[in-house]
Amino acid sequence: MIRKAFKKKSSGSKLDKFIEKYNLPREYLSINRKSVSRGVLVGLFWGFIPMPMQMLGVMATTPFLRFNVPVAISMVWLSNPFTMPPMYYMEYLTGNLILGKEGIEDIELTMEWFSENWDAIIIPLYTGTAFYSIVVSSLVYFLINRLWIASVRKEKSEKEQKRKKLKNKLFSFKPSHTHSIQEDESKSDEK
């Protein structure tokens, strides 16, 4: 499940030396439910915002909130040059829907068009951005928490079932049919 993807962490001496050398809090690299889900939240929050250097936004958040920084930075990379146009267009349409506006009909993906229409698209774009940055990233945060908890419960349940089966195997002694016949024959021979 979701937990097993993150479970195989390297607790090698290189990572420990790196943390000690730069005096980093362990939460920035730890793999547990809270730090991973917070990392996804922070990364998606900054990833939905149309701005340059979104990774700097993640780094600026680190003093205020403890989270897994590599996970957060990887979530920021979801908005890349290939996904930005559809993401920002979706945010623009969502912003128009929230504000009750019609929006611009003929949208072109050129810098000239953006510079000419920037005043008309900025408010709907950032309204939609606020929706996705706050609402969607929060929903994903809660979803990851629930999936992680369900994964832990399932793993515990599977371990408990294996333990019960092993316990039943070890402590349930059923003599075989041939064994009891041999005992009966040996008893009759003695008489």
Short mmCIF file of N, CA and C in Angstrom, two decimals:
data_model
loop_
_atom_site.label_atom_id
_atom_site.label_comp_id
_atom_site.label_asym_id
_atom_site.label_seq_id
_atom_site.Cartn_x
_atom_site.Cartn_y
_atom_site.Cartn_z
N MET A 1 0.84 -1.19 0.00
CA MET A 1 0.00 0.00 0.00
C MET A 1 0.88 1.24 0.00
N ILE A 2 0.29 2.34 0.40
CA ILE A 2 0.99 3.61 0.36
C ILE A 2 2.18 3.64 1.31
N ARG A 3 2.06 3.00 2.43
CA ARG A 3 3.11 3.01 3.43
C ARG A 3 4.32 2.23 2.97
N LYS A 4 4.09 1.14 2.27
CA LYS A 4 5.20 0.29 1.83
C LYS A 4 6.07 1.00 0.80
N ALA A 5 5.49 1.94 0.06
CA ALA A 5 6.28 2.69 -0.92
C ALA A 5 7.33 3.54 -0.22
N PHE A 6 7.00 4.05 0.95
CA PHE A 6 7.92 4.89 1.70
C PHE A 6 8.70 4.14 2.77
N LYS A 7 8.27 2.91 3.04
CA LYS A 7 8.85 2.16 4.16
C LYS A 7 10.31 1.80 3.94
N LYS A 8 10.68 1.55 2.69
CA LYS A 8 12.04 1.10 2.40
C LYS A 8 12.99 2.29 2.37
N LYS A 9 13.24 2.87 3.51
CA LYS A 9 14.15 4.01 3.57
C LYS A 9 15.54 3.50 3.93
N SER A 10 16.50 4.25 3.54
CA SER A 10 17.87 3.86 3.86
C SER A 10 18.27 4.57 5.14
N SER A 11 18.47 3.81 6.17
CA SER A 11 18.91 4.40 7.43
C SER A 11 20.42 4.22 7.54
N GLY A 12 21.07 4.36 6.39
CA GLY A 12 22.51 4.16 6.33
C GLY A 12 23.27 5.27 7.01
N SER A 13 24.51 5.04 7.19
CA SER A 13 25.34 6.00 7.89
C SER A 13 25.55 7.27 7.07
N LYS A 14 25.45 7.21 5.75
CA LYS A 14 25.61 8.40 4.93
C LYS A 14 24.53 9.43 5.23
N LEU A 15 23.29 8.96 5.34
CA LEU A 15 22.19 9.87 5.65
C LEU A 15 22.35 10.45 7.04
N ASP A 16 22.72 9.61 8.01
CA ASP A 16 22.93 10.10 9.37
C ASP A 16 24.06 11.12 9.42
N LYS A 17 25.14 10.86 8.71
CA LYS A 17 26.27 11.80 8.67
C LYS A 17 25.86 13.12 8.04
N PHE A 18 25.05 13.05 6.97
CA PHE A 18 24.58 14.25 6.30
C PHE A 18 23.73 15.10 7.26
N ILE A 19 22.82 14.45 7.98
CA ILE A 19 21.95 15.15 8.93
C ILE A 19 22.77 15.80 10.03
N GLU A 20 23.75 15.06 10.56
CA GLU A 20 24.58 15.60 11.63
C GLU A 20 25.49 16.72 11.12
N LYS A 21 26.05 16.56 9.93
CA LYS A 21 26.98 17.55 9.39
C LYS A 21 26.31 18.91 9.21
N TYR A 22 25.10 18.90 8.68
CA TYR A 22 24.41 20.16 8.41
C TYR A 22 23.40 20.54 9.49
N ASN A 23 23.36 19.77 10.56
CA ASN A 23 22.49 20.05 11.71
C ASN A 23 21.03 20.25 11.28
N LEU A 24 20.53 19.29 10.51
CA LEU A 24 19.16 19.34 10.01
C LEU A 24 18.22 18.62 10.96
N PRO A 25 17.01 19.11 11.13
CA PRO A 25 16.02 18.34 11.89
C PRO A 25 15.68 17.06 11.14
N ARG A 26 15.54 15.96 11.85
CA ARG A 26 15.24 14.66 11.24
C ARG A 26 13.91 14.66 10.49
N GLU A 27 12.97 15.50 10.91
CA GLU A 27 11.66 15.53 10.27
C GLU A 27 11.76 15.91 8.79
N TYR A 28 12.80 16.64 8.41
CA TYR A 28 12.94 17.05 7.02
C TYR A 28 13.22 15.88 6.10
N LEU A 29 13.69 14.77 6.66
CA LEU A 29 13.99 13.59 5.85
C LEU A 29 13.30 12.33 6.37
N SER A 30 12.53 12.44 7.44
CA SER A 30 11.93 11.24 8.02
C SER A 30 10.74 10.77 7.18
N ILE A 31 10.50 9.47 7.28
CA ILE A 31 9.41 8.87 6.52
C ILE A 31 8.42 8.28 7.51
N ASN A 32 7.44 9.10 7.86
CA ASN A 32 6.33 8.66 8.68
C ASN A 32 5.07 9.35 8.17
N ARG A 33 3.95 8.96 8.71
CA ARG A 33 2.67 9.46 8.20
C ARG A 33 2.59 10.98 8.25
N LYS A 34 2.96 11.56 9.36
CA LYS A 34 2.82 13.01 9.50
C LYS A 34 3.75 13.78 8.57
N SER A 35 5.01 13.40 8.53
CA SER A 35 5.94 14.20 7.72
C SER A 35 5.70 14.01 6.23
N VAL A 36 5.34 12.82 5.80
CA VAL A 36 5.07 12.60 4.37
C VAL A 36 3.79 13.31 3.95
N SER A 37 2.72 13.19 4.74
CA SER A 37 1.47 13.84 4.35
C SER A 37 1.60 15.36 4.40
N ARG A 38 2.35 15.88 5.36
CA ARG A 38 2.60 17.33 5.39
C ARG A 38 3.44 17.75 4.19
N GLY A 39 4.40 16.92 3.80
CA GLY A 39 5.21 17.23 2.63
C GLY A 39 4.36 17.30 1.36
N VAL A 40 3.42 16.38 1.23
CA VAL A 40 2.51 16.41 0.08
C VAL A 40 1.66 17.68 0.12
N LEU A 41 1.16 18.02 1.30
CA LEU A 41 0.33 19.22 1.46
C LEU A 41 1.11 20.47 1.04
N VAL A 42 2.30 20.65 1.59
CA VAL A 42 3.10 21.84 1.29
C VAL A 42 3.50 21.87 -0.19
N GLY A 43 3.92 20.73 -0.71
CA GLY A 43 4.33 20.68 -2.11
C GLY A 43 3.20 20.99 -3.07
N LEU A 44 2.03 20.41 -2.83
CA LEU A 44 0.89 20.70 -3.70
C LEU A 44 0.43 22.14 -3.55
N PHE A 45 0.46 22.65 -2.32
CA PHE A 45 0.06 24.04 -2.10
C PHE A 45 0.89 24.97 -2.97
N TRP A 46 2.21 24.84 -2.92
CA TRP A 46 3.09 25.70 -3.72
C TRP A 46 3.05 25.32 -5.20
N GLY A 47 2.81 24.07 -5.50
CA GLY A 47 2.79 23.63 -6.89
C GLY A 47 1.62 24.19 -7.69
N PHE A 48 0.50 24.45 -7.03
CA PHE A 48 -0.66 24.99 -7.74
C PHE A 48 -0.53 26.50 -7.99
N ILE A 49 0.35 27.18 -7.30
CA ILE A 49 0.46 28.63 -7.43
C ILE A 49 1.31 28.98 -8.66
N PRO A 50 0.74 29.78 -9.57
CA PRO A 50 1.52 30.19 -10.74
C PRO A 50 2.54 31.26 -10.35
N MET A 51 3.74 30.82 -10.13
CA MET A 51 4.83 31.72 -9.75
C MET A 51 6.15 31.06 -10.11
N PRO A 52 7.18 31.83 -10.30
CA PRO A 52 8.48 31.21 -10.54
C PRO A 52 9.09 30.73 -9.22
N MET A 53 9.98 29.79 -9.30
CA MET A 53 10.74 29.30 -8.14
C MET A 53 9.85 28.77 -7.02
N GLN A 54 8.96 27.85 -7.36
CA GLN A 54 8.04 27.29 -6.37
C GLN A 54 8.79 26.52 -5.29
N MET A 55 9.94 25.95 -5.63
CA MET A 55 10.72 25.21 -4.64
C MET A 55 11.23 26.13 -3.53
N LEU A 56 11.47 27.39 -3.85
CA LEU A 56 11.86 28.34 -2.81
C LEU A 56 10.71 28.57 -1.84
N GLY A 57 9.49 28.51 -2.33
CA GLY A 57 8.33 28.60 -1.45
C GLY A 57 8.30 27.43 -0.46
N VAL A 58 8.64 26.24 -0.94
CA VAL A 58 8.72 25.07 -0.06
C VAL A 58 9.79 25.30 1.00
N MET A 59 10.94 25.76 0.57
CA MET A 59 12.04 25.97 1.52
C MET A 59 11.70 27.08 2.52
N ALA A 60 10.94 28.09 2.10
CA ALA A 60 10.54 29.16 3.01
C ALA A 60 9.55 28.67 4.05
N THR A 61 8.87 27.58 3.77
CA THR A 61 7.89 27.02 4.70
C THR A 61 8.55 26.17 5.79
N THR A 62 9.76 25.69 5.55
CA THR A 62 10.39 24.75 6.48
C THR A 62 10.56 25.27 7.91
N PRO A 63 10.84 26.55 8.16
CA PRO A 63 10.96 26.96 9.57
C PRO A 63 9.63 26.93 10.34
N PHE A 64 8.52 26.96 9.61
CA PHE A 64 7.22 27.06 10.26
C PHE A 64 6.50 25.73 10.40
N LEU A 65 6.87 24.76 9.61
CA LEU A 65 6.17 23.48 9.59
C LEU A 65 7.18 22.38 9.32
N ARG A 66 7.15 21.32 10.10
CA ARG A 66 8.07 20.20 9.91
C ARG A 66 7.43 19.20 8.96
N PHE A 67 8.12 18.90 7.86
CA PHE A 67 7.61 17.98 6.86
C PHE A 67 8.77 17.38 6.10
N ASN A 68 8.48 16.36 5.31
CA ASN A 68 9.49 15.70 4.49
C ASN A 68 9.76 16.59 3.28
N VAL A 69 10.91 17.22 3.26
CA VAL A 69 11.24 18.20 2.21
C VAL A 69 11.38 17.54 0.83
N PRO A 70 12.05 16.39 0.68
CA PRO A 70 12.11 15.78 -0.66
C PRO A 70 10.73 15.44 -1.24
N VAL A 71 9.82 15.01 -0.40
CA VAL A 71 8.46 14.71 -0.88
C VAL A 71 7.78 16.00 -1.33
N ALA A 72 7.94 17.07 -0.55
CA ALA A 72 7.33 18.35 -0.90
C ALA A 72 7.89 18.88 -2.22
N ILE A 73 9.19 18.79 -2.39
CA ILE A 73 9.79 19.28 -3.63
C ILE A 73 9.34 18.44 -4.82
N SER A 74 9.19 17.14 -4.62
CA SER A 74 8.71 16.31 -5.74
C SER A 74 7.26 16.63 -6.08
N MET A 75 6.46 17.03 -5.11
CA MET A 75 5.08 17.44 -5.39
C MET A 75 5.04 18.75 -6.17
N VAL A 76 5.97 19.64 -5.90
CA VAL A 76 6.05 20.90 -6.66
C VAL A 76 6.33 20.61 -8.13
N TRP A 77 7.11 19.57 -8.39
CA TRP A 77 7.46 19.24 -9.76
C TRP A 77 6.27 18.73 -10.56
N LEU A 78 5.13 18.52 -9.92
CA LEU A 78 3.93 18.15 -10.69
C LEU A 78 3.53 19.28 -11.63
N SER A 79 3.85 20.51 -11.24
CA SER A 79 3.63 21.62 -12.18
C SER A 79 4.95 21.88 -12.88
N ASN A 80 5.05 21.40 -14.08
CA ASN A 80 6.26 21.54 -14.89
C ASN A 80 5.86 22.16 -16.23
N PRO A 81 6.79 22.45 -17.10
CA PRO A 81 6.43 23.12 -18.37
C PRO A 81 5.36 22.39 -19.19
N PHE A 82 5.23 21.08 -19.01
CA PHE A 82 4.21 20.34 -19.77
C PHE A 82 2.84 20.42 -19.11
N THR A 83 2.80 20.45 -17.79
CA THR A 83 1.51 20.45 -17.08
C THR A 83 1.02 21.85 -16.72
N MET A 84 1.90 22.84 -16.76
CA MET A 84 1.48 24.20 -16.36
C MET A 84 0.34 24.77 -17.21
N PRO A 85 0.41 24.73 -18.54
CA PRO A 85 -0.70 25.32 -19.31
C PRO A 85 -2.07 24.72 -18.97
N PRO A 86 -2.23 23.38 -18.94
CA PRO A 86 -3.56 22.88 -18.57
C PRO A 86 -3.93 23.17 -17.11
N MET A 87 -2.93 23.13 -16.21
CA MET A 87 -3.22 23.42 -14.79
C MET A 87 -3.72 24.85 -14.62
N TYR A 88 -3.00 25.79 -15.22
CA TYR A 88 -3.36 27.20 -15.04
C TYR A 88 -4.64 27.54 -15.79
N TYR A 89 -4.89 26.88 -16.90
CA TYR A 89 -6.15 27.08 -17.61
C TYR A 89 -7.32 26.55 -16.76
N MET A 90 -7.12 25.40 -16.14
CA MET A 90 -8.13 24.83 -15.25
C MET A 90 -8.38 25.78 -14.07
N GLU A 91 -7.31 26.33 -13.51
CA GLU A 91 -7.46 27.28 -12.40
C GLU A 91 -8.18 28.54 -12.85
N TYR A 92 -7.88 29.00 -14.05
CA TYR A 92 -8.56 30.17 -14.59
C TYR A 92 -10.05 29.90 -14.76
N LEU A 93 -10.41 28.75 -15.34
CA LEU A 93 -11.82 28.41 -15.51
C LEU A 93 -12.53 28.26 -14.17
N THR A 94 -11.85 27.63 -13.20
CA THR A 94 -12.44 27.47 -11.86
C THR A 94 -12.64 28.83 -11.20
N GLY A 95 -11.67 29.72 -11.35
CA GLY A 95 -11.80 31.07 -10.80
C GLY A 95 -12.97 31.81 -11.41
N ASN A 96 -13.16 31.70 -12.72
CA ASN A 96 -14.31 32.32 -13.38
C ASN A 96 -15.61 31.74 -12.86
N LEU A 97 -15.64 30.43 -12.65
CA LEU A 97 -16.83 29.76 -12.12
C LEU A 97 -17.14 30.27 -10.72
N ILE A 98 -16.13 30.36 -9.86
CA ILE A 98 -16.32 30.84 -8.49
C ILE A 98 -16.79 32.29 -8.48
N LEU A 99 -16.20 33.12 -9.34
CA LEU A 99 -16.55 34.55 -9.39
C LEU A 99 -17.82 34.82 -10.20
N GLY A 100 -18.30 33.81 -10.92
CA GLY A 100 -19.49 34.00 -11.74
C GLY A 100 -19.24 34.82 -12.99
N LYS A 101 -18.03 34.78 -13.50
CA LYS A 101 -17.69 35.53 -14.71
C LYS A 101 -17.71 34.62 -15.92
N GLU A 102 -17.82 35.24 -17.08
CA GLU A 102 -17.79 34.50 -18.34
C GLU A 102 -16.37 34.12 -18.73
N GLY A 103 -15.46 35.04 -18.58
CA GLY A 103 -14.07 34.77 -18.97
C GLY A 103 -13.82 35.14 -20.41
N ILE A 104 -12.59 35.02 -20.81
CA ILE A 104 -12.17 35.38 -22.16
C ILE A 104 -12.38 34.17 -23.07
N GLU A 105 -12.91 34.45 -24.27
CA GLU A 105 -13.23 33.37 -25.21
C GLU A 105 -12.00 32.84 -25.93
N ASP A 106 -11.31 33.70 -26.62
CA ASP A 106 -10.20 33.28 -27.49
C ASP A 106 -8.88 33.36 -26.72
N ILE A 107 -8.51 32.24 -26.12
CA ILE A 107 -7.27 32.19 -25.33
C ILE A 107 -6.16 31.65 -26.21
N GLU A 108 -5.05 32.33 -26.21
CA GLU A 108 -3.87 31.90 -26.94
C GLU A 108 -2.74 31.67 -25.95
N LEU A 109 -1.93 30.71 -26.19
CA LEU A 109 -0.81 30.43 -25.31
C LEU A 109 0.46 31.10 -25.83
N THR A 110 0.40 32.43 -25.89
CA THR A 110 1.57 33.20 -26.30
C THR A 110 1.84 34.26 -25.26
N MET A 111 3.08 34.67 -25.16
CA MET A 111 3.44 35.70 -24.18
C MET A 111 2.79 37.04 -24.53
N GLU A 112 2.64 37.30 -25.81
CA GLU A 112 2.00 38.56 -26.23
C GLU A 112 0.55 38.61 -25.75
N TRP A 113 -0.17 37.49 -25.92
CA TRP A 113 -1.56 37.45 -25.50
C TRP A 113 -1.67 37.63 -23.98
N PHE A 114 -0.78 36.95 -23.24
CA PHE A 114 -0.82 37.08 -21.78
C PHE A 114 -0.53 38.51 -21.34
N SER A 115 0.44 39.16 -21.96
CA SER A 115 0.76 40.53 -21.54
C SER A 115 -0.38 41.49 -21.87
N GLU A 116 -1.11 41.26 -22.95
CA GLU A 116 -2.25 42.11 -23.31
C GLU A 116 -3.46 41.87 -22.40
N ASN A 117 -3.66 40.63 -21.96
CA ASN A 117 -4.87 40.28 -21.20
C ASN A 117 -4.60 40.01 -19.73
N TRP A 118 -3.44 40.34 -19.24
CA TRP A 118 -3.06 40.03 -17.87
C TRP A 118 -4.06 40.59 -16.86
N ASP A 119 -4.52 41.81 -17.06
CA ASP A 119 -5.47 42.43 -16.12
C ASP A 119 -6.80 41.67 -16.06
N ALA A 120 -7.20 41.08 -17.16
CA ALA A 120 -8.48 40.37 -17.21
C ALA A 120 -8.39 38.96 -16.63
N ILE A 121 -7.19 38.36 -16.63
CA ILE A 121 -7.09 36.98 -16.17
C ILE A 121 -6.52 36.83 -14.78
N ILE A 122 -5.90 37.85 -14.23
CA ILE A 122 -5.18 37.70 -12.95
C ILE A 122 -6.11 37.34 -11.80
N ILE A 123 -7.23 38.01 -11.68
CA ILE A 123 -8.13 37.76 -10.54
C ILE A 123 -8.78 36.38 -10.65
N PRO A 124 -9.36 36.00 -11.80
CA PRO A 124 -9.90 34.63 -11.89
C PRO A 124 -8.84 33.55 -11.72
N LEU A 125 -7.64 33.79 -12.28
CA LEU A 125 -6.57 32.80 -12.17
C LEU A 125 -6.20 32.57 -10.71
N TYR A 126 -5.98 33.62 -9.96
CA TYR A 126 -5.55 33.44 -8.57
C TYR A 126 -6.71 33.05 -7.64
N THR A 127 -7.95 33.31 -8.05
CA THR A 127 -9.09 32.79 -7.30
C THR A 127 -9.15 31.27 -7.45
N GLY A 128 -8.99 30.80 -8.68
CA GLY A 128 -8.93 29.35 -8.91
C GLY A 128 -7.71 28.73 -8.26
N THR A 129 -6.60 29.45 -8.28
CA THR A 129 -5.38 28.97 -7.63
C THR A 129 -5.60 28.80 -6.14
N ALA A 130 -6.25 29.75 -5.51
CA ALA A 130 -6.53 29.65 -4.06
C ALA A 130 -7.38 28.42 -3.77
N PHE A 131 -8.37 28.16 -4.63
CA PHE A 131 -9.21 26.98 -4.43
C PHE A 131 -8.38 25.71 -4.48
N TYR A 132 -7.57 25.55 -5.52
CA TYR A 132 -6.78 24.32 -5.67
C TYR A 132 -5.67 24.23 -4.63
N SER A 133 -5.02 25.35 -4.34
CA SER A 133 -3.93 25.32 -3.37
C SER A 133 -4.43 24.97 -1.97
N ILE A 134 -5.57 25.48 -1.61
CA ILE A 134 -6.07 25.25 -0.24
C ILE A 134 -6.93 24.00 -0.18
N VAL A 135 -7.96 23.94 -1.00
CA VAL A 135 -8.94 22.86 -0.89
C VAL A 135 -8.39 21.53 -1.40
N VAL A 136 -7.86 21.52 -2.60
CA VAL A 136 -7.42 20.25 -3.19
C VAL A 136 -6.21 19.69 -2.44
N SER A 137 -5.24 20.55 -2.11
CA SER A 137 -4.08 20.04 -1.38
C SER A 137 -4.48 19.54 0.01
N SER A 138 -5.45 20.17 0.64
CA SER A 138 -5.94 19.68 1.95
C SER A 138 -6.65 18.34 1.81
N LEU A 139 -7.45 18.19 0.76
CA LEU A 139 -8.13 16.91 0.53
C LEU A 139 -7.12 15.79 0.29
N VAL A 140 -6.09 16.07 -0.48
CA VAL A 140 -5.06 15.07 -0.74
C VAL A 140 -4.32 14.74 0.55
N TYR A 141 -4.08 15.74 1.39
CA TYR A 141 -3.45 15.54 2.70
C TYR A 141 -4.26 14.56 3.55
N PHE A 142 -5.57 14.80 3.65
CA PHE A 142 -6.43 13.91 4.44
C PHE A 142 -6.54 12.53 3.81
N LEU A 143 -6.55 12.46 2.49
CA LEU A 143 -6.60 11.18 1.80
C LEU A 143 -5.35 10.35 2.10
N ILE A 144 -4.19 10.96 2.05
CA ILE A 144 -2.95 10.25 2.34
C ILE A 144 -2.93 9.78 3.79
N ASN A 145 -3.40 10.63 4.71
CA ASN A 145 -3.48 10.21 6.12
C ASN A 145 -4.37 8.98 6.27
N ARG A 146 -5.54 9.00 5.65
CA ARG A 146 -6.48 7.88 5.76
C ARG A 146 -5.88 6.62 5.13
N LEU A 147 -5.27 6.76 3.96
CA LEU A 147 -4.67 5.59 3.30
C LEU A 147 -3.52 5.02 4.13
N TRP A 148 -2.74 5.88 4.74
CA TRP A 148 -1.61 5.42 5.56
C TRP A 148 -2.14 4.66 6.78
N ILE A 149 -3.15 5.22 7.44
CA ILE A 149 -3.73 4.56 8.62
C ILE A 149 -4.35 3.22 8.22
N ALA A 150 -5.07 3.19 7.10
CA ALA A 150 -5.67 1.94 6.63
C ALA A 150 -4.59 0.92 6.30
N SER A 151 -3.48 1.37 5.73
CA SER A 151 -2.38 0.48 5.41
C SER A 151 -1.77 -0.13 6.68
N VAL A 152 -1.60 0.68 7.70
CA VAL A 152 -1.05 0.18 8.97
C VAL A 152 -2.00 -0.83 9.59
N ARG A 153 -3.28 -0.52 9.59
CA ARG A 153 -4.27 -1.45 10.16
C ARG A 153 -4.30 -2.76 9.40
N LYS A 154 -4.25 -2.68 8.08
CA LYS A 154 -4.27 -3.90 7.27
C LYS A 154 -3.03 -4.74 7.55
N GLU A 155 -1.88 -4.07 7.62
CA GLU A 155 -0.63 -4.79 7.89
C GLU A 155 -0.67 -5.46 9.27
N LYS A 156 -1.19 -4.76 10.27
CA LYS A 156 -1.30 -5.35 11.61
C LYS A 156 -2.26 -6.53 11.60
N SER A 157 -3.36 -6.39 10.88
CA SER A 157 -4.34 -7.47 10.79
C SER A 157 -3.73 -8.70 10.11
N GLU A 158 -2.98 -8.49 9.04
CA GLU A 158 -2.34 -9.61 8.35
C GLU A 158 -1.31 -10.28 9.24
N LYS A 159 -0.54 -9.51 9.98
CA LYS A 159 0.45 -10.09 10.90
C LYS A 159 -0.24 -10.89 11.99
N GLU A 160 -1.34 -10.37 12.50
CA GLU A 160 -2.09 -11.07 13.56
C GLU A 160 -2.66 -12.38 13.03
N GLN A 161 -3.16 -12.37 11.81
CA GLN A 161 -3.70 -13.60 11.23
C GLN A 161 -2.59 -14.63 11.01
N LYS A 162 -1.43 -14.18 10.56
CA LYS A 162 -0.30 -15.10 10.39
C LYS A 162 0.13 -15.68 11.73
N ARG A 163 0.15 -14.84 12.75
CA ARG A 163 0.53 -15.31 14.10
C ARG A 163 -0.46 -16.35 14.61
N LYS A 164 -1.74 -16.11 14.39
CA LYS A 164 -2.76 -17.07 14.84
C LYS A 164 -2.63 -18.40 14.11
N LYS A 165 -2.38 -18.34 12.80
CA LYS A 165 -2.21 -19.57 12.03
C LYS A 165 -0.99 -20.34 12.51
N LEU A 166 0.11 -19.63 12.74
CA LEU A 166 1.32 -20.27 13.22
C LEU A 166 1.11 -20.86 14.61
N LYS A 167 0.43 -20.12 15.46
CA LYS A 167 0.15 -20.60 16.81
C LYS A 167 -0.72 -21.85 16.76
N ASN A 168 -1.72 -21.83 15.91
CA ASN A 168 -2.59 -23.00 15.78
C ASN A 168 -1.82 -24.21 15.24
N LYS A 169 -0.91 -23.98 14.33
CA LYS A 169 -0.11 -25.07 13.79
C LYS A 169 0.80 -25.67 14.85
N LEU A 170 1.42 -24.82 15.63
CA LEU A 170 2.38 -25.29 16.62
C LEU A 170 1.72 -26.02 17.80
N PHE A 171 0.59 -25.52 18.23
CA PHE A 171 0.00 -26.05 19.45
C PHE A 171 -1.18 -27.00 19.24
N SER A 172 -1.49 -27.29 18.01
CA SER A 172 -2.56 -28.27 17.79
C SER A 172 -1.91 -29.58 17.35
N PHE A 173 -1.86 -30.53 18.26
CA PHE A 173 -1.24 -31.82 17.98
C PHE A 173 -2.33 -32.81 17.66
N LYS A 174 -2.31 -33.33 16.46
CA LYS A 174 -3.27 -34.34 16.05
C LYS A 174 -2.46 -35.55 15.64
N PRO A 175 -2.53 -36.61 16.39
CA PRO A 175 -1.77 -37.80 16.00
C PRO A 175 -2.30 -38.35 14.68
N SER A 176 -1.40 -38.81 13.90
CA SER A 176 -1.81 -39.36 12.61
C SER A 176 -2.44 -40.74 12.83
N HIS A 177 -3.18 -41.19 11.89
CA HIS A 177 -3.87 -42.46 11.97
C HIS A 177 -2.88 -43.62 12.07
N THR A 178 -1.80 -43.58 11.33
CA THR A 178 -0.82 -44.67 11.36
C THR A 178 -0.12 -44.74 12.70
N HIS A 179 0.09 -43.61 13.32
CA HIS A 179 0.75 -43.59 14.63
C HIS A 179 -0.10 -44.30 15.68
N SER A 180 -1.38 -44.03 15.68
CA SER A 180 -2.24 -44.66 16.67
C SER A 180 -2.38 -46.17 16.42
N ILE A 181 -2.36 -46.61 15.17
CA ILE A 181 -2.43 -48.04 14.86
C ILE A 181 -1.16 -48.73 15.34
N GLN A 182 -0.01 -48.09 15.13
CA GLN A 182 1.25 -48.67 15.59
C GLN A 182 1.27 -48.80 17.11
N GLU A 183 0.76 -47.81 17.80
CA GLU A 183 0.72 -47.88 19.27
C GLU A 183 -0.17 -49.04 19.72
N ASP A 184 -1.30 -49.21 19.05
CA ASP A 184 -2.22 -50.29 19.41
C ASP A 184 -1.58 -51.64 19.18
N GLU A 185 -0.84 -51.80 18.08
CA GLU A 185 -0.16 -53.06 17.79
C GLU A 185 0.93 -53.34 18.81
N SER A 186 1.67 -52.31 19.20
CA SER A 186 2.75 -52.52 20.16
C SER A 186 2.17 -52.86 21.54
N LYS A 187 1.04 -52.30 21.86
CA LYS A 187 0.41 -52.64 23.15
C LYS A 187 -0.11 -54.07 23.13
N SER A 188 -0.67 -54.51 22.01
CA SER A 188 -1.19 -55.87 21.94
C SER A 188 -0.05 -56.89 21.93
N ASP A 189 1.11 -56.56 21.38
CA ASP A 189 2.27 -57.44 21.38
C ASP A 189 2.81 -57.63 22.81
N GLU A 190 2.74 -56.62 23.60
CA GLU A 190 3.24 -56.68 24.98
C GLU A 190 2.38 -57.60 25.84
N LYS A 191 1.14 -57.69 25.51
CA LYS A 191 0.24 -58.51 26.34
C LYS A 191 0.43 -59.91 26.00
#
